[in-house]
PDB file of C-alpha atoms in Angstrom:
ATOM      1  CA  UNK Y   1     -16.865  -9.679  15.708  1.00  0.00           C
ATOM      2  CA  UNK Y   2     -15.980 -11.806  12.704  1.00  0.00           C
ATOM      3  CA  UNK Y   3     -12.677 -13.643  12.907  1.00  0.00           C
ATOM      4  CA  UNK Y   4     -10.712 -13.187   9.692  1.00  0.00           C
ATOM      5  CA  UNK Y   5      -8.085 -15.779   8.878  1.00  0.00           C
ATOM      6  CA  UNK Y   6      -5.197 -14.453   6.828  1.00  0.00           C
ATOM      7  CA  UNK Y   7      -4.329 -16.228   3.571  1.00  0.00           C
ATOM      8  CA  UNK Y   8      -1.759 -18.987   3.973  1.00  0.00           C
ATOM      9  CA  UNK Y   9       0.565 -17.128   1.598  1.00  0.00           C
ATOM     10  CA  UNK Y  10       0.929 -14.390   4.215  1.00  0.00           C
ATOM     11  CA  UNK Y  11       3.894 -15.537   6.283  1.00  0.00           C
ATOM     12  CA  UNK Y  12       3.130 -13.274   9.216  1.00  0.00           C
ATOM     13  CA  UNK Y  13       6.219 -14.297  11.203  1.00  0.00           C
ATOM     14  CA  UNK Y  14       8.425 -13.304   8.261  1.00  0.00           C
ATOM     15  CA  UNK Y  15       6.527 -10.028   7.820  1.00  0.00           C
ATOM     16  CA  UNK Y  16       6.979  -9.164  11.478  1.00  0.00           C
ATOM     17  CA  UNK Y  17      10.662 -10.043  11.372  1.00  0.00           C
ATOM     18  CA  UNK Y  18      11.306  -8.035   8.201  1.00  0.00           C
ATOM     19  CA  UNK Y  19       9.455  -5.005   9.572  1.00  0.00           C
ATOM     20  CA  UNK Y  20      11.460  -5.220  12.783  1.00  0.00           C
ATOM     21  CA  UNK Y  21      14.804  -5.690  11.024  1.00  0.00           C
ATOM     22  CA  UNK Y  22      14.415  -3.404   7.999  1.00  0.00           C
ATOM     23  CA  UNK Y  23      11.223  -1.388   8.349  1.00  0.00           C
ATOM     24  CA  UNK Y  24       9.562  -3.020   5.340  1.00  0.00           C
ATOM     25  CA  UNK Y  25       8.303  -6.401   4.157  1.00  0.00           C
ATOM     26  CA  UNK Y  26       6.905  -8.020   1.012  1.00  0.00           C
ATOM     27  CA  UNK Y  27       4.157 -10.577   0.506  1.00  0.00           C
ATOM     28  CA  UNK Y  28       4.109 -12.245  -2.910  1.00  0.00           C
ATOM     29  CA  UNK Y  29       1.243 -14.288  -4.384  1.00  0.00           C
ATOM     30  CA  UNK Y  30      -1.000 -12.700  -1.777  1.00  0.00           C
ATOM     31  CA  UNK Y  31      -4.362 -13.816  -3.139  1.00  0.00           C
ATOM     32  CA  UNK Y  32      -6.018 -16.434  -5.316  1.00  0.00           C
ATOM     33  CA  UNK Y  33      -6.179 -15.730  -9.078  1.00  0.00           C
ATOM     34  CA  UNK Y  34      -9.980 -15.523  -8.802  1.00  0.00           C
ATOM     35  CA  UNK Y  35      -9.838 -12.788  -6.179  1.00  0.00           C
ATOM     36  CA  UNK Y  36      -7.107 -10.889  -8.050  1.00  0.00           C
ATOM     37  CA  UNK Y  37      -9.253 -10.874 -11.181  1.00  0.00           C
ATOM     38  CA  UNK Y  38     -12.365  -9.752  -9.296  1.00  0.00           C
ATOM     39  CA  UNK Y  39     -10.421  -6.936  -7.608  1.00  0.00           C
ATOM     40  CA  UNK Y  40      -8.902  -5.772 -10.887  1.00  0.00           C
ATOM     41  CA  UNK Y  41     -12.363  -5.798 -12.475  1.00  0.00           C
ATOM     42  CA  UNK Y  42     -13.833  -3.740  -9.632  1.00  0.00           C
ATOM     43  CA  UNK Y  43     -11.044  -1.196  -9.998  1.00  0.00           C
ATOM     44  CA  UNK Y  44     -11.089  -1.021 -13.808  1.00  0.00           C
ATOM     45  CA  UNK Y  45     -14.865  -0.632 -13.945  1.00  0.00           C
ATOM     46  CA  UNK Y  46     -14.623   2.566 -11.908  1.00  0.00           C
ATOM     47  CA  UNK Y  47     -11.639   4.275 -13.517  1.00  0.00           C
ATOM     48  CA  UNK Y  48     -13.927   7.029 -14.764  1.00  0.00           C
ATOM     49  CA  UNK Y  49     -14.642   7.935 -11.122  1.00  0.00           C
ATOM     50  CA  UNK Y  50     -10.973   8.436 -10.210  1.00  0.00           C
ATOM     51  CA  UNK Y  51      -9.799  11.982  -9.502  1.00  0.00           C
ATOM     52  CA  UNK Y  52      -6.446  13.698  -9.296  1.00  0.00           C
ATOM     53  CA  UNK Y  53      -4.713  12.813  -6.061  1.00  0.00           C
ATOM     54  CA  UNK Y  54      -4.505  15.659  -3.590  1.00  0.00           C
ATOM     55  CA  UNK Y  55      -2.589  16.432  -0.437  1.00  0.00           C
ATOM     56  CA  UNK Y  56      -3.756  18.358   2.623  1.00  0.00           C
ATOM     57  CA  UNK Y  57      -7.020  20.319   2.428  1.00  0.00           C
ATOM     58  CA  UNK Y  58      -7.730  19.203  -1.119  1.00  0.00           C
ATOM     59  CA  UNK Y  59      -4.835  21.104  -2.650  1.00  0.00           C
ATOM     60  CA  UNK Y  60      -3.567  19.235  -5.718  1.00  0.00           C
ATOM     61  CA  UNK Y  61       0.052  18.314  -5.196  1.00  0.00           C
ATOM     62  CA  UNK Y  62       2.814  19.033  -7.665  1.00  0.00           C
ATOM     63  CA  UNK Y  63       4.852  16.133  -6.297  1.00  0.00           C
ATOM     64  CA  UNK Y  64       2.382  13.524  -7.524  1.00  0.00           C
ATOM     65  CA  UNK Y  65       0.299  12.997 -10.641  1.00  0.00           C
ATOM     66  CA  UNK Y  66      -1.600   9.770  -9.995  1.00  0.00           C
ATOM     67  CA  UNK Y  67      -5.374   9.383  -9.779  1.00  0.00           C
ATOM     68  CA  UNK Y  68      -7.262   7.811  -6.880  1.00  0.00           C
ATOM     69  CA  UNK Y  69     -10.635   6.521  -5.720  1.00  0.00           C
ATOM     70  CA  UNK Y  70     -11.230   6.170  -1.977  1.00  0.00           C
ATOM     71  CA  UNK Y  71     -12.566   2.760  -0.989  1.00  0.00           C
ATOM     72  CA  UNK Y  72     -15.945   2.769   0.742  1.00  0.00           C
ATOM     73  CA  UNK Y  73     -18.529   0.161   1.689  1.00  0.00           C
ATOM     74  CA  UNK Y  74     -19.859   0.010  -1.882  1.00  0.00           C
ATOM     75  CA  UNK Y  75     -16.603  -1.549  -3.102  1.00  0.00           C
ATOM     76  CA  UNK Y  76     -17.261  -4.983  -1.681  1.00  0.00           C
ATOM     77  CA  UNK Y  77     -14.349  -6.803  -3.305  1.00  0.00           C
ATOM     78  CA  UNK Y  78     -11.813  -4.265  -2.041  1.00  0.00           C
ATOM     79  CA  UNK Y  79     -13.400  -4.431   1.413  1.00  0.00           C
ATOM     80  CA  UNK Y  80     -12.106  -7.995   1.728  1.00  0.00           C
ATOM     81  CA  UNK Y  81      -8.539  -6.692   1.310  1.00  0.00           C
ATOM     82  CA  UNK Y  82      -9.202  -4.169   4.070  1.00  0.00           C
ATOM     83  CA  UNK Y  83     -10.533  -6.923   6.335  1.00  0.00           C
ATOM     84  CA  UNK Y  84      -7.283  -8.825   5.837  1.00  0.00           C
ATOM     85  CA  UNK Y  85      -5.287  -5.688   6.652  1.00  0.00           C
ATOM     86  CA  UNK Y  86      -7.314  -5.262   9.827  1.00  0.00           C
ATOM     87  CA  UNK Y  87      -6.445  -8.832  10.785  1.00  0.00           C
ATOM     88  CA  UNK Y  88      -2.784  -8.115  10.053  1.00  0.00           C
ATOM     89  CA  UNK Y  89      -3.068  -5.000  12.216  1.00  0.00           C
ATOM     90  CA  UNK Y  90      -4.024  -7.214  15.164  1.00  0.00           C
ATOM     91  CA  UNK Y  91      -0.800  -9.165  14.663  1.00  0.00           C
ATOM     92  CA  UNK Y  92       1.240  -5.958  14.400  1.00  0.00           C
ATOM     93  CA  UNK Y  93      -0.337  -4.588  17.564  1.00  0.00           C
ATOM     94  CA  UNK Y  94       0.529  -7.750  19.469  1.00  0.00           C
ATOM     95  CA  UNK Y  95       4.123  -7.722  18.245  1.00  0.00           C
ATOM     96  CA  UNK Y  96       4.941  -4.015  18.375  1.00  0.00           C
ATOM     97  CA  UNK Y  97       2.235  -2.414  20.573  1.00  0.00           C
ATOM     98  CA  UNK Y  98       1.326   0.022  17.798  1.00  0.00           C
ATOM     99  CA  UNK Y  99      -2.272   0.585  18.814  1.00  0.00           C
ATOM    100  CA  UNK Y 100      -3.513   0.467  15.209  1.00  0.00           C
ATOM    101  CA  UNK Y 101      -7.232   1.197  15.205  1.00  0.00           C
ATOM    102  CA  UNK Y 102      -8.325   1.555  11.588  1.00  0.00           C
ATOM    103  CA  UNK Y 103      -7.429   1.142   7.930  1.00  0.00           C
ATOM    104  CA  UNK Y 104      -7.960   3.817   5.273  1.00  0.00           C
ATOM    105  CA  UNK Y 105      -7.431   2.924   1.641  1.00  0.00           C
ATOM    106  CA  UNK Y 106      -7.853   4.021  -1.946  1.00  0.00           C
ATOM    107  CA  UNK Y 107      -7.396   2.595  -5.397  1.00  0.00           C
ATOM    108  CA  UNK Y 108      -4.538   4.302  -7.250  1.00  0.00           C
ATOM    109  CA  UNK Y 109      -3.971   4.521 -10.987  1.00  0.00           C
ATOM    110  CA  UNK Y 110      -0.644   5.633 -12.420  1.00  0.00           C
ATOM    111  CA  UNK Y 111      -1.054   6.203 -16.141  1.00  0.00           C
ATOM    112  CA  UNK Y 112       2.000   6.438 -18.399  1.00  0.00           C
ATOM    113  CA  UNK Y 113       4.056   9.453 -17.339  1.00  0.00           C
ATOM    114  CA  UNK Y 114       2.612   9.672 -13.821  1.00  0.00           C
ATOM    115  CA  UNK Y 115       4.703   9.484 -10.629  1.00  0.00           C
ATOM    116  CA  UNK Y 116       4.903  10.331  -6.942  1.00  0.00           C
ATOM    117  CA  UNK Y 117       8.078  12.154  -5.870  1.00  0.00           C
ATOM    118  CA  UNK Y 118      10.029  11.519  -2.651  1.00  0.00           C
ATOM    119  CA  UNK Y 119       7.896  11.864   0.469  1.00  0.00           C
ATOM    120  CA  UNK Y 120       6.932  10.312   3.777  1.00  0.00           C
ATOM    121  CA  UNK Y 121       3.390   9.200   4.589  1.00  0.00           C
ATOM    122  CA  UNK Y 122       3.819  10.384   8.175  1.00  0.00           C
ATOM    123  CA  UNK Y 123       6.190  13.409   7.991  1.00  0.00           C
ATOM    124  CA  UNK Y 124       7.536  14.396  11.420  1.00  0.00           C
ATOM    125  CA  UNK Y 125       4.845  12.040  12.780  1.00  0.00           C
ATOM    126  CA  UNK Y 126       2.233  14.727  12.155  1.00  0.00           C
ATOM    127  CA  UNK Y 127      -0.533  12.221  11.429  1.00  0.00           C
ATOM    128  CA  UNK Y 128      -1.557   8.822  12.765  1.00  0.00           C
ATOM    129  CA  UNK Y 129      -0.378   6.676   9.855  1.00  0.00           C
ATOM    130  CA  UNK Y 130       1.840   3.959  11.319  1.00  0.00           C
ATOM    131  CA  UNK Y 131       2.157   1.363   8.563  1.00  0.00           C
ATOM    132  CA  UNK Y 132       1.739   1.922   4.816  1.00  0.00           C
ATOM    133  CA  UNK Y 133       0.830  -0.825   2.364  1.00  0.00           C
ATOM    134  CA  UNK Y 134       0.661  -1.025  -1.408  1.00  0.00           C
ATOM    135  CA  UNK Y 135      -1.073  -3.939  -3.142  1.00  0.00           C
ATOM    136  CA  UNK Y 136      -0.363  -4.278  -6.874  1.00  0.00           C
ATOM    137  CA  UNK Y 137      -3.585  -5.402  -8.486  1.00  0.00           C
ATOM    138  CA  UNK Y 138      -2.778  -5.131 -12.189  1.00  0.00           C
ATOM    139  CA  UNK Y 139      -2.797  -8.644 -13.651  1.00  0.00           C
ATOM    140  CA  UNK Y 140       0.254  -8.213 -15.879  1.00  0.00           C
ATOM    141  CA  UNK Y 141       3.519  -6.312 -15.524  1.00  0.00           C
ATOM    142  CA  UNK Y 142       6.768  -6.312 -17.445  1.00  0.00           C
ATOM    143  CA  UNK Y 143      10.286  -5.111 -16.730  1.00  0.00           C
ATOM    144  CA  UNK Y 144      10.746  -1.657 -18.180  1.00  0.00           C
ATOM    145  CA  UNK Y 145       7.212  -0.489 -17.493  1.00  0.00           C
ATOM    146  CA  UNK Y 146       8.409   1.717 -14.619  1.00  0.00           C
ATOM    147  CA  UNK Y 147       6.190   2.380 -11.625  1.00  0.00           C
ATOM    148  CA  UNK Y 148       8.638   0.890  -9.108  1.00  0.00           C
ATOM    149  CA  UNK Y 149       8.517   1.787  -5.427  1.00  0.00           C
ATOM    150  CA  UNK Y 150      11.859   3.247  -4.346  1.00  0.00           C
ATOM    151  CA  UNK Y 151      12.151   2.986  -0.576  1.00  0.00           C
ATOM    152  CA  UNK Y 152      14.728   3.934   2.055  1.00  0.00           C
ATOM    153  CA  UNK Y 153      14.802   1.416   4.882  1.00  0.00           C
ATOM    154  CA  UNK Y 154      15.288   2.196   8.575  1.00  0.00           C
ATOM    155  CA  UNK Y 155      19.089   2.097   8.100  1.00  0.00           C
ATOM    156  CA  UNK Y 156      18.971   4.576   5.181  1.00  0.00           C
ATOM    157  CA  UNK Y 157      19.643   1.890   2.572  1.00  0.00           C
ATOM    158  CA  UNK Y 158      17.693   2.264  -0.675  1.00  0.00           C
ATOM    159  CA  UNK Y 159      15.622  -0.513  -2.256  1.00  0.00           C
ATOM    160  CA  UNK Y 160      13.783  -0.782  -5.578  1.00  0.00           C
ATOM    161  CA  UNK Y 161      10.555  -2.756  -5.199  1.00  0.00           C
ATOM    162  CA  UNK Y 162       9.070  -4.008  -8.447  1.00  0.00           C
ATOM    163  CA  UNK Y 163       5.274  -3.610  -8.809  1.00  0.00           C
ATOM    164  CA  UNK Y 164       4.867  -7.329  -9.313  1.00  0.00           C
ATOM    165  CA  UNK Y 165       1.222  -8.400  -9.719  1.00  0.00           C
ATOM    166  CA  UNK Y 166      -0.384  -9.790  -6.548  1.00  0.00           C
ATOM    167  CA  UNK Y 167       2.401  -8.384  -4.336  1.00  0.00           C
ATOM    168  CA  UNK Y 168       1.914  -6.382  -1.150  1.00  0.00           C
ATOM    169  CA  UNK Y 169       4.622  -3.990   0.024  1.00  0.00           C
ATOM    170  CA  UNK Y 170       4.363  -3.107   3.725  1.00  0.00           C
ATOM    171  CA  UNK Y 171       6.515  -0.416   5.330  1.00  0.00           C
ATOM    172  CA  UNK Y 172       6.760   2.074   8.167  1.00  0.00           C
ATOM    173  CA  UNK Y 173       4.885   5.217   7.214  1.00  0.00           C
ATOM    174  CA  UNK Y 174       7.752   7.490   8.272  1.00  0.00           C
ATOM    175  CA  UNK Y 175      10.185   6.004   5.728  1.00  0.00           C
ATOM    176  CA  UNK Y 176      11.177   8.078   2.705  1.00  0.00           C
ATOM    177  CA  UNK Y 177       9.880   6.671  -0.591  1.00  0.00           C
ATOM    178  CA  UNK Y 178       8.711   7.498  -4.105  1.00  0.00           C
ATOM    179  CA  UNK Y 179       6.932   5.943  -7.077  1.00  0.00           C
ATOM    180  CA  UNK Y 180       9.124   6.086 -10.160  1.00  0.00           C
ATOM    181  CA  UNK Y 181       7.425   7.387 -13.293  1.00  0.00           C
ATOM    182  CA  UNK Y 182       5.229   4.743 -14.880  1.00  0.00           C
ATOM    183  CA  UNK Y 183       5.516   3.916 -18.577  1.00  0.00           C
ATOM    184  CA  UNK Y 184       2.374   1.786 -18.571  1.00  0.00           C
ATOM    185  CA  UNK Y 185      -0.838   1.979 -16.565  1.00  0.00           C
ATOM    186  CA  UNK Y 186      -0.213   0.717 -13.022  1.00  0.00           C
ATOM    187  CA  UNK Y 187      -3.080  -0.149 -10.671  1.00  0.00           C
ATOM    188  CA  UNK Y 188      -2.834  -0.615  -6.927  1.00  0.00           C
ATOM    189  CA  UNK Y 189      -4.501  -0.227  -3.564  1.00  0.00           C
ATOM    190  CA  UNK Y 190      -2.703   2.041  -1.125  1.00  0.00           C
ATOM    191  CA  UNK Y 191      -3.733   1.571   2.493  1.00  0.00           C
ATOM    192  CA  UNK Y 192      -2.580   3.024   5.788  1.00  0.00           C
ATOM    193  CA  UNK Y 193      -2.884   1.333   9.148  1.00  0.00           C
ATOM    194  CA  UNK Y 194      -3.687   4.181  11.498  1.00  0.00           C
ATOM    195  CA  UNK Y 195      -3.135   4.704  15.190  1.00  0.00           C
ATOM    196  CA  UNK Y 196      -3.529   7.552  17.596  1.00  0.00           C
ATOM    197  CA  UNK Y 197      -0.219   6.850  19.302  1.00  0.00           C
ATOM    198  CA  UNK Y 198       2.516   6.130  16.768  1.00  0.00           C
ATOM    199  CA  UNK Y 199       5.691   4.897  18.477  1.00  0.00           C
ATOM    200  CA  UNK Y 200       8.022   3.933  15.625  1.00  0.00           C
TER     201      UNK Y 200
END
């Protein structure tokens, strides 16, 4: 099996500590400018394939209005991001015994006016999502464009996470969170690190 080395900008010790202490962590300047551009191009070139996001059994949710495209083997640039998340999963398993086995991911596009209301990615631990991640792949973002991630940490304190380009937000899937209404198109990759035996 191929050994994947995480980018040097990923301070794994800090990520593990922040997850342990607060339930969430941030990685800034995650990737090289060349990779960021290639990823943004791959996403933008397929925007016409995006569909309305849905919840269970394909029922379109009224609590969200974004559009998504699930990442498969054809999306080679995005697959590299998933390989890095798999490598991070190995570190998380060693530190927290989470038993993460796979990563599922999709591109997400929030056009102006779109949002995702308060929810948990693993409500009442009814699915096997252990860790949620959001990578912001738009190449430019300005204050006032909305689209922030509003997150409640493990001590019920609220945080506003700016969708800064080339940032990864990592958090426990059972934490309450929302995406504030965007005022400008916001692109990202949402990924879940999944396990059959969640213990958070």
